[in-house]
Coordinates of C-alpha atoms in Angstrom, one line a residue:
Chain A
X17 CA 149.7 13.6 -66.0
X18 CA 147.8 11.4 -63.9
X19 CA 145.0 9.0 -66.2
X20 CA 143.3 7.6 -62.4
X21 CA 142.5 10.0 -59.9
X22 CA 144.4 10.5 -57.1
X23 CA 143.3 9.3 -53.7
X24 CA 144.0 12.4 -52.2
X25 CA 142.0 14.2 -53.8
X26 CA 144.8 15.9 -55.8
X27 CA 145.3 18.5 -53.0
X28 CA 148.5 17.5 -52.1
X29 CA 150.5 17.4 -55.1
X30 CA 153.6 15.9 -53.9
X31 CA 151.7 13.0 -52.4
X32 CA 150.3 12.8 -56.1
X33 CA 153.6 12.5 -57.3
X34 CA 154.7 9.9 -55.4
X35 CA 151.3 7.8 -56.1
X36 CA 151.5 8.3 -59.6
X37 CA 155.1 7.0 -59.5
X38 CA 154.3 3.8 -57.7
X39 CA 151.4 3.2 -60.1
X40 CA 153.7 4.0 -63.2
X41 CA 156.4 1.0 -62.0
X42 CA 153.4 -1.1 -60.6
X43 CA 152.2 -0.8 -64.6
X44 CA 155.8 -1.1 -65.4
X45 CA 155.9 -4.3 -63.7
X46 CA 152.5 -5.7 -64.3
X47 CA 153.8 -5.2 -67.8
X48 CA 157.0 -6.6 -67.3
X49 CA 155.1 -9.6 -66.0
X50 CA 152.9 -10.0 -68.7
X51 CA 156.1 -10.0 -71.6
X52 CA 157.8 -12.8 -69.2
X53 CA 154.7 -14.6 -69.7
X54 CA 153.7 -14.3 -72.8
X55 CA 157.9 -14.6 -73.7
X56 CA 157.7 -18.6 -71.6
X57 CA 154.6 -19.5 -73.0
X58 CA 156.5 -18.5 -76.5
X59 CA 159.4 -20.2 -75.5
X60 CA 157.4 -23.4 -74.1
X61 CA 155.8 -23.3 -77.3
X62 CA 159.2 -23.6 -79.2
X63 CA 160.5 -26.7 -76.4
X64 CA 156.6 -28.0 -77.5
X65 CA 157.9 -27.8 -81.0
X66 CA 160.7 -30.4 -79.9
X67 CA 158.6 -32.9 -78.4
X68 CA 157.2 -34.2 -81.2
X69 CA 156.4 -38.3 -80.5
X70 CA 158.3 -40.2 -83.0
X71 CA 155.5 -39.9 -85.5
X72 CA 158.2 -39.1 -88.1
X73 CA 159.3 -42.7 -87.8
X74 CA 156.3 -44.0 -90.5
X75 CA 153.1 -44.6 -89.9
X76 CA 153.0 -48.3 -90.4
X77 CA 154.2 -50.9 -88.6
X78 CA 156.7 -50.6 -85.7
X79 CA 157.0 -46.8 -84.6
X80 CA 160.3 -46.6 -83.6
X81 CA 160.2 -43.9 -80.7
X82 CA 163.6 -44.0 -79.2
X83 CA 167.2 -44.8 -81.2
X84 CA 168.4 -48.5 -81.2
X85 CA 170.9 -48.3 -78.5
X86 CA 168.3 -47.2 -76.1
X87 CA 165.9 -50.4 -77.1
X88 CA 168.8 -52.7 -76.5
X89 CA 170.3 -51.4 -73.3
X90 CA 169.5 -53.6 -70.1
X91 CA 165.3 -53.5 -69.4
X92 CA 164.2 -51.1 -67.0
X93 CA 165.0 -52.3 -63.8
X94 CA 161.9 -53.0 -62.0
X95 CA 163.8 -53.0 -58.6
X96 CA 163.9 -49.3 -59.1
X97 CA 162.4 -47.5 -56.3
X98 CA 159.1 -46.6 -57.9
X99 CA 159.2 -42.6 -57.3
X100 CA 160.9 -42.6 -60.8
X101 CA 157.4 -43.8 -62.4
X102 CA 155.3 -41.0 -61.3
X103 CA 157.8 -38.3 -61.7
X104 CA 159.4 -37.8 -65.6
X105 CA 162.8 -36.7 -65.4
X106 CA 161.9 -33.6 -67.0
X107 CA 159.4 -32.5 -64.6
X108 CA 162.1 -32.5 -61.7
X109 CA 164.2 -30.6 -63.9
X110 CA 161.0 -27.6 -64.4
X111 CA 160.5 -28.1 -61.0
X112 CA 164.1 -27.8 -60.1
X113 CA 165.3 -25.3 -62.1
X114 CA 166.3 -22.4 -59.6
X115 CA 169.5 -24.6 -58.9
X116 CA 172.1 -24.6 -61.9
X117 CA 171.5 -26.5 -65.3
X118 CA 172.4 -30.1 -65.2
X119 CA 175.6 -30.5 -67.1
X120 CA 174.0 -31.8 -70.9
X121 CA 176.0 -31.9 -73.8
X122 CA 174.9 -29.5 -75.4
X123 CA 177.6 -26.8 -75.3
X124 CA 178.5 -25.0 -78.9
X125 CA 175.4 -22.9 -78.0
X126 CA 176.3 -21.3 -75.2
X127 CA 178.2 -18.4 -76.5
X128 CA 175.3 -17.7 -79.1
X129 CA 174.1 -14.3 -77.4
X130 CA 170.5 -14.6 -76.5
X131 CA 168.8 -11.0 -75.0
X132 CA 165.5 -10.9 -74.1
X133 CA 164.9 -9.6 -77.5
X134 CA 165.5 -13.0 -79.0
X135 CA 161.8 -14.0 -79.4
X136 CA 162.0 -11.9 -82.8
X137 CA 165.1 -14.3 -83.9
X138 CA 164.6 -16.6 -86.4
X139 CA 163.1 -19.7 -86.2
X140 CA 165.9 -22.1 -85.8
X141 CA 164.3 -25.5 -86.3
X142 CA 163.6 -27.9 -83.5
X143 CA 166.3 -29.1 -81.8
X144 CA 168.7 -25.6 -82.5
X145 CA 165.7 -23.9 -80.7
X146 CA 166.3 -25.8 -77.5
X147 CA 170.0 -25.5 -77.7
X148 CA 169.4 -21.4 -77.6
X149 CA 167.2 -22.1 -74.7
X150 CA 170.4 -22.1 -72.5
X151 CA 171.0 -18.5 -71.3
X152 CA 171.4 -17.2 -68.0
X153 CA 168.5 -14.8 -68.9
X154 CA 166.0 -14.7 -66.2
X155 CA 163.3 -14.4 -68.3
X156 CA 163.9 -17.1 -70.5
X157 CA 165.7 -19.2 -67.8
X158 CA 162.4 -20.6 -66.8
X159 CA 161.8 -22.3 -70.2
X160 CA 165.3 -22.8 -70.9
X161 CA 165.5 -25.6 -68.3
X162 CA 162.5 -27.6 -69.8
X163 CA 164.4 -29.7 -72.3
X164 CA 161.4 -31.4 -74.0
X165 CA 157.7 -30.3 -72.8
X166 CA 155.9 -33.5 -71.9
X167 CA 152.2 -33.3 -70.9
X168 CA 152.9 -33.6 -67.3
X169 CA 155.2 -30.0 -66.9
X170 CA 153.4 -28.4 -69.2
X171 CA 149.9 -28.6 -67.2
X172 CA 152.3 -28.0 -64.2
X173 CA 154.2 -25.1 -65.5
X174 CA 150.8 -23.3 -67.2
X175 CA 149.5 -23.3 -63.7
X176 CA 152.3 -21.9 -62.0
X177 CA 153.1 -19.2 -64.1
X178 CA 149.1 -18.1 -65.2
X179 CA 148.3 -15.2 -63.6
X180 CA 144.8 -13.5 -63.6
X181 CA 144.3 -12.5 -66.3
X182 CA 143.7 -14.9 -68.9
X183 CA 145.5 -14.4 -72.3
X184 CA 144.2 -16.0 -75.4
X185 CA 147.7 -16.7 -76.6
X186 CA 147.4 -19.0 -73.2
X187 CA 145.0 -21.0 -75.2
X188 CA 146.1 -21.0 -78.7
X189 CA 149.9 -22.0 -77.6
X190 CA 148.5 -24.4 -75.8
X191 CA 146.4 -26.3 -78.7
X192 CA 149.2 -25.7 -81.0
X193 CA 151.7 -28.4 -80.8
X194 CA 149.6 -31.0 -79.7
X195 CA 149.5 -32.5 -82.8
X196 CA 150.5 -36.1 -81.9
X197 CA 147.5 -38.4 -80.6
X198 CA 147.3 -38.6 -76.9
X199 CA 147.8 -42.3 -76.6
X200 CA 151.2 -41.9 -78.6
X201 CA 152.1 -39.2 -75.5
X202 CA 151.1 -41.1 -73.1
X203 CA 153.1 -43.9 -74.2
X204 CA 156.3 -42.0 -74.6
X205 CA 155.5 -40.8 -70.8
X206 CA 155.3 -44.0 -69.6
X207 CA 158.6 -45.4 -71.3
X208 CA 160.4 -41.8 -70.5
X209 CA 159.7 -42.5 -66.8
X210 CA 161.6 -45.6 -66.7
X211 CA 164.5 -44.5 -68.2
X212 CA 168.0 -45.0 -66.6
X213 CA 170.5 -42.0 -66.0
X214 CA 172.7 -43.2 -69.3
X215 CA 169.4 -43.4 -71.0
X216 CA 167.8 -40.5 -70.5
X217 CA 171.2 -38.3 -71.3
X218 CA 171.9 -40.3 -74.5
X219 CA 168.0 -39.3 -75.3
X220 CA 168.1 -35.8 -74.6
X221 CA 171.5 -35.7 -76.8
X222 CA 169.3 -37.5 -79.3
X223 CA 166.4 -34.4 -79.0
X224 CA 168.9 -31.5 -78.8
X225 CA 171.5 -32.1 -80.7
X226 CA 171.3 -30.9 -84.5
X227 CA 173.3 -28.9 -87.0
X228 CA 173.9 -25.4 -86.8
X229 CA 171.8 -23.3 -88.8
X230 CA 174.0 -20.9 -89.8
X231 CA 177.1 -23.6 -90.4
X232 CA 174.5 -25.9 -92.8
X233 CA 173.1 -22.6 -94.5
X234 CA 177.0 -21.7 -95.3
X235 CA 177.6 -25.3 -96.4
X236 CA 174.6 -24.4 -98.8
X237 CA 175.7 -21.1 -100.2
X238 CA 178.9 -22.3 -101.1
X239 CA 177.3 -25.4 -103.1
X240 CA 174.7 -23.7 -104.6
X241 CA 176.9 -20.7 -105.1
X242 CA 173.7 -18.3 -105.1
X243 CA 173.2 -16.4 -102.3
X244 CA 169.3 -17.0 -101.5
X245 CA 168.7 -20.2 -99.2
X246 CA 165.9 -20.1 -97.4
X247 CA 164.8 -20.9 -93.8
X248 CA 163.2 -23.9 -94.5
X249 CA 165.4 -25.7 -97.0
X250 CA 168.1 -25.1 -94.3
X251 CA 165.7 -26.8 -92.0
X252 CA 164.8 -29.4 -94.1
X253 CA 168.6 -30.3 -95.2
X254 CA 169.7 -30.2 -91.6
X255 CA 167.0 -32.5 -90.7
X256 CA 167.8 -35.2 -93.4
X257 CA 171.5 -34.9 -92.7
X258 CA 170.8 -35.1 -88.7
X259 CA 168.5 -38.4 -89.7
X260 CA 171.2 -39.8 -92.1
X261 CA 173.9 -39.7 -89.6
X262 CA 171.6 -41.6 -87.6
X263 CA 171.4 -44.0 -89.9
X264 CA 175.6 -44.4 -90.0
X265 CA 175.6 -44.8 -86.6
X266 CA 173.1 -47.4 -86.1
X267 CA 174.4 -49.4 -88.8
X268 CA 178.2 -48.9 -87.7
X269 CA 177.0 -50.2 -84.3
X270 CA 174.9 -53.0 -86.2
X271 CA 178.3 -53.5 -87.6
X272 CA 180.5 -53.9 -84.5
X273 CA 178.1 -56.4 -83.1
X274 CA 178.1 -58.5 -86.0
X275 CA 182.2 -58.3 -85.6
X276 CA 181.3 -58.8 -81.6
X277 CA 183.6 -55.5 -81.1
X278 CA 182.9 -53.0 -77.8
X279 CA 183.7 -49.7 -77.4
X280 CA 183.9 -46.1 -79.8
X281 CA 183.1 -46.4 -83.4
X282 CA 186.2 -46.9 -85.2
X283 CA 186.0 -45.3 -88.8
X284 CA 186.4 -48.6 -89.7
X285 CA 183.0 -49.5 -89.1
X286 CA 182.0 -46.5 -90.1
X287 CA 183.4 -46.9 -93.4
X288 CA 181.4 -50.6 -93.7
X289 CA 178.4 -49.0 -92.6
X290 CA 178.9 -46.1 -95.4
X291 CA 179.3 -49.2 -98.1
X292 CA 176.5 -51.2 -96.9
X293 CA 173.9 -47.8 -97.1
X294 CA 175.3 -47.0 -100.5
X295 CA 174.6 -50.8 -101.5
X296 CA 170.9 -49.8 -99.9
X297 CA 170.5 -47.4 -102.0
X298 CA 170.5 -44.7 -99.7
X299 CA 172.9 -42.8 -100.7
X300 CA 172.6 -40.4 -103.9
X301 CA 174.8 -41.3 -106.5
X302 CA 176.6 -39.2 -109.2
X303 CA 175.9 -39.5 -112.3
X304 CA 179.5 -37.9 -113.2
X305 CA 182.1 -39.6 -110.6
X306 CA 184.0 -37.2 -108.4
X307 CA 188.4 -36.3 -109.5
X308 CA 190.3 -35.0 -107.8
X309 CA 188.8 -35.5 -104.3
Chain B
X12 CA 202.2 -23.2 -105.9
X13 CA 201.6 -20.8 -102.9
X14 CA 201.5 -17.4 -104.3
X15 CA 198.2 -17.2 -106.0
X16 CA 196.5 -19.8 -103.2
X17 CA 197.8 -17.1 -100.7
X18 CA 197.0 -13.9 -103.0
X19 CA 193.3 -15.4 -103.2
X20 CA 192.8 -15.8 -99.7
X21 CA 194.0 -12.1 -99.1
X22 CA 191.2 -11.1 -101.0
X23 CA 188.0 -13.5 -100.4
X24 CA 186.4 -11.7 -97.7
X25 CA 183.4 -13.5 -97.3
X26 CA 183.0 -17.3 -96.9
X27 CA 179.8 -16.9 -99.3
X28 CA 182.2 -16.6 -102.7
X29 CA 182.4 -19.9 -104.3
X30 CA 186.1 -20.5 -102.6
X31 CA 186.7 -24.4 -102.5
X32 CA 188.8 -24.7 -99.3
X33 CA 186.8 -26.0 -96.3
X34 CA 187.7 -25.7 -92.6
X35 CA 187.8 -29.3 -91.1
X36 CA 185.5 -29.6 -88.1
X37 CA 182.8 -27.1 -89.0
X38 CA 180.4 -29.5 -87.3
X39 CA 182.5 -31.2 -85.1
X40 CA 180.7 -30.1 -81.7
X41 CA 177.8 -31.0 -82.9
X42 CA 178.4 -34.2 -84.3
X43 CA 180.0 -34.9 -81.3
X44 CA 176.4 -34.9 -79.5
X45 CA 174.7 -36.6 -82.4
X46 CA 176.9 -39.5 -82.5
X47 CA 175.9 -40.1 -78.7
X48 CA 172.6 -39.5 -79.5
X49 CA 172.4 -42.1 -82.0
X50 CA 174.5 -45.1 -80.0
X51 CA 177.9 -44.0 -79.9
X52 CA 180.6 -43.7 -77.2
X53 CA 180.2 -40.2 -75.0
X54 CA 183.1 -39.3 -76.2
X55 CA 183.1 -40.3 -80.0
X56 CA 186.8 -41.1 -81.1
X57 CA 187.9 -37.8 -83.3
X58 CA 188.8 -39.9 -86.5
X59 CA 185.7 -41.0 -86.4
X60 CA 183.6 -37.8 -86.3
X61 CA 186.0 -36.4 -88.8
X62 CA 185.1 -39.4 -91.1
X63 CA 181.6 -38.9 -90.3
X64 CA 181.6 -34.9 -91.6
X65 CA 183.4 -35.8 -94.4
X66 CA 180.8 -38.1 -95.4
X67 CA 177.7 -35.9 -94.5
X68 CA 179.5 -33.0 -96.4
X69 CA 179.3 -35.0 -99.0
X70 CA 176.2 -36.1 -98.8
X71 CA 175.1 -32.7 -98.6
X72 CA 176.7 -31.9 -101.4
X73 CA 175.7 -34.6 -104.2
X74 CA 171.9 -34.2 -102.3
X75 CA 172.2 -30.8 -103.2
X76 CA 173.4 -31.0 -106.5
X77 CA 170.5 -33.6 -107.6
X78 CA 168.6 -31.0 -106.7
X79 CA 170.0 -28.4 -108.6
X80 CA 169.3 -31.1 -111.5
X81 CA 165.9 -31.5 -110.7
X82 CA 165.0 -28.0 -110.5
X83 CA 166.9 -26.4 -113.2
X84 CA 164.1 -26.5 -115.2
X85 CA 162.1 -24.6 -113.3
X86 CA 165.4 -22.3 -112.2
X87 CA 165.0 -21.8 -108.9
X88 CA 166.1 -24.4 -106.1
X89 CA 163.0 -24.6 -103.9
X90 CA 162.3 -26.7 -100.6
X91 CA 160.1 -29.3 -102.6
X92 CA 163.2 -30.2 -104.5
X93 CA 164.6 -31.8 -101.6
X94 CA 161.1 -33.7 -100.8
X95 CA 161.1 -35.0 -103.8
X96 CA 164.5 -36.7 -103.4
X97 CA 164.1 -38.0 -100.3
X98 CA 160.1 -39.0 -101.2
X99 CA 161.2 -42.5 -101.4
X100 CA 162.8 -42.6 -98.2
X101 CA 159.7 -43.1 -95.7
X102 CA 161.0 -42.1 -92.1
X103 CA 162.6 -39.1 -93.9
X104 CA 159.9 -37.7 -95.6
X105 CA 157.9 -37.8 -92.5
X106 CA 160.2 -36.1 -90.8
X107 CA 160.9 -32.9 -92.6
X108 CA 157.2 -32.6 -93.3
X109 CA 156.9 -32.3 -89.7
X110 CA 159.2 -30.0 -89.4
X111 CA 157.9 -28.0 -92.3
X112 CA 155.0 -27.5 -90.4
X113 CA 156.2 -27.0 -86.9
X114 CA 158.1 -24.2 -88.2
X115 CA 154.8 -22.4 -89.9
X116 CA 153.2 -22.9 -86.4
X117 CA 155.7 -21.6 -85.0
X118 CA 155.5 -18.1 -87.5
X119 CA 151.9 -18.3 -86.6
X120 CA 152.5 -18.3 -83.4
X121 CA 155.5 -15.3 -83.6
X122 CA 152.6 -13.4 -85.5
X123 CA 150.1 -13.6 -82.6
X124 CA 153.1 -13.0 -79.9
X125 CA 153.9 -9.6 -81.8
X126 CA 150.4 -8.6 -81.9
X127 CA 150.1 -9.0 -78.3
X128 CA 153.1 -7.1 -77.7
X129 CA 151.7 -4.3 -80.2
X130 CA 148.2 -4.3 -77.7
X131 CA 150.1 -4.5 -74.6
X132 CA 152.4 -1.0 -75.9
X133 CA 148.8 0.8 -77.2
X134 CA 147.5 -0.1 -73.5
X135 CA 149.4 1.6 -72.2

């Protein structure tokens, strides 16, 4: 049943057969196209969510934006070639990304099956989000290999993929997760761009790497022993146990220099850094002590 | 001593009855990354991430339970529960209110991706 008319007229009907055909997978793929748009701009949306600036540090005084170890390592070197300042890391990595993914840590994820019907999975929290964003899907490989969305690929990447027509999810994706103010951004740009090799890996460990959703919501069920937890307490419990292991390491480390000790953390330090939080105060504390451990 | 352990493992099926045996290393792979992330060695020593789940298991796990406290009056365990623990710990608090509210932009933003999707299959 043909909804345009036919060129020809409709005279010859097998020539009207093969037109209509050709405009049926034309349609096909013009909607294909617009799905694979709409499914990176989703997905860019979701590596948006990850690239939040270090707000959640506190509001007053210093804002710590990246971890300890990366504040202490060796300066910037500023005999660096300088193509490393106008080009963030990431954006070679959008702008590279027909070659294979660069070899990150992130690995427990991979066997998680992800089909193009995974934009109707659950929201997985920040940093699980970008750890599903590693399949060899082609329609989500695109987004997969944007680790964090910075303002530079973001502009870049809207521009190579917008096509004519103009989608309001275009626009409303793109105010979303600009929450942070843009001097904060343009701050973490400037200090992302300097980053070494070992710094820039150790940060995108830092980014990706959280708890597993469905692990932590098991660890829940079996505490609470009902069976109801919801999205977001498994979201918020991963997110203070991600931040409190954090805190172990940076004071184990804190530790070992104070014992001027190199190398792994030994579970002795870890075990002084475990005392000296409880003595903070950080740690909850019983009110009935714990037999038979 | 091993009949009834063995008996009772026959017939727990799912991991969601209250059984008290816990596989080591449920987050090993991840803490693995984290640790990096956070300052450690590439490859964290094994002891030590083992020490490290132990003691964010427990964590967990008295975290939870003071908030089973605080909200047994009210009966159910709810979100803000945990917000209130943490509410004196600043960088904390900050941090899962963010992600509280990345993840309701994010529904929003599912929301209007489905009704596109429900406009593109009427187009047509």
């Amino acid at each position: 049943m043909l909804r345009r008319r036919c060129p020809t007229g409709g005279e010859r009907i097998d020539l009207c057969r093969q037109w209509e055909k050709k405009m049926r997978a034309g349609r096909k793929r013009k909607r294909k196209r617009k799905r694979e748009n709409i499914a990176f701009l989703f997905f860019w949306s979701f590596s948006r969510f990850t690239a939040y600036t270090g707000k959640w540090r506190g509001k007053k005084g210093n804002v710590f934006i990246t971890p300890l170890c990366c504040r202490n390592s060796s300066s910037p070197n500023l005999e660096d070639p300088p193509m490393k300042k106008s080009k963030d890391p990431f954006e070679i990595a959008f702008e590279e990304r027909d070659e294979s993914p660069p070899e990150s840590p992130t690995g427990p994820d991979e066997n998680e099956a992800q089909t193009p019907g995974a934009l109707t999975q659950d929201v997985s929290g920040d940093d699980d989000i970008s750890n599903n964003l590693r399949p060899t899907d082609p329609s989500t490989s695109a987004a997969s290999s944007i680790p964090v969305g910075t303002a530079g690929p973001t502009g870049k990447s809207k521009e190579e993929d917008e096509e004519e027509e103009e989608e309001n999810m275009d626009v409303e994706l793109g105010k979303l997760p600009s929450s942070g103010d843009p001097d904060k951004t343009a701050i973490m740009q400037t200090i992302l761009s300097q980053f070494t090799e070992g710094q820039m890996s150790r940060y995108e460990s830092f980014r990706r790497s959280g708890f597993q959703k469905s692990n932590m919501k098991r660890l829940l069920t079996s505490i609470t022993g009902s069976a109801k937890i919801s999205m977001p307490m498994t979201i918020v419990v991963s997110g203070i146990a991600k931040m409190f292991v954090g805190e172990l390491v940076e004071t184990a480390r804190i530790v070992m220099a104070e014992r001027k000790e190199s190398g792994p953390i030994r579970p002795c330090h870890m075990r002084e850094a475990y005392r000296r939080l409880k003595l903070e105060g950080k740690i909850p504390k019983r009110s009935v002590p714990r037999l038979f451990r | 001593m091993n009949n009834p352990t063995s008996r009772w493992r026959a017939g727990a099926s799912q991991p969601s009855e209250s059984s008290f045996k816990r596989k080591r290393g449920v987050f090993q792979k991840d803490l693995q990354h984290m640790m990096y992330g956070f300052g450690d060695d590439p490859n964290p020593l094994p002891e030590t991430v083992a020490l490290v789940e132990d003691i964010v298991v427990e964590y967990v796990t008295d975290l939870v339970h003071k908030a089973q406290d605080t909200a047994s009056k009210r009966g159910k365990l709810l979100t803000e529960d945990f917000l209130f623990l943490i509410r004196k710990d600043v960088p904390k608090l900050n941090r899962c209110t963010e992600l509280l509210s990345m993840n309701e932009e994010l529904k929003q933003a599912r929301k209007a991706f489905e009704v596109d999707e429900e406009k593109l299959a009427s187009i047509d």
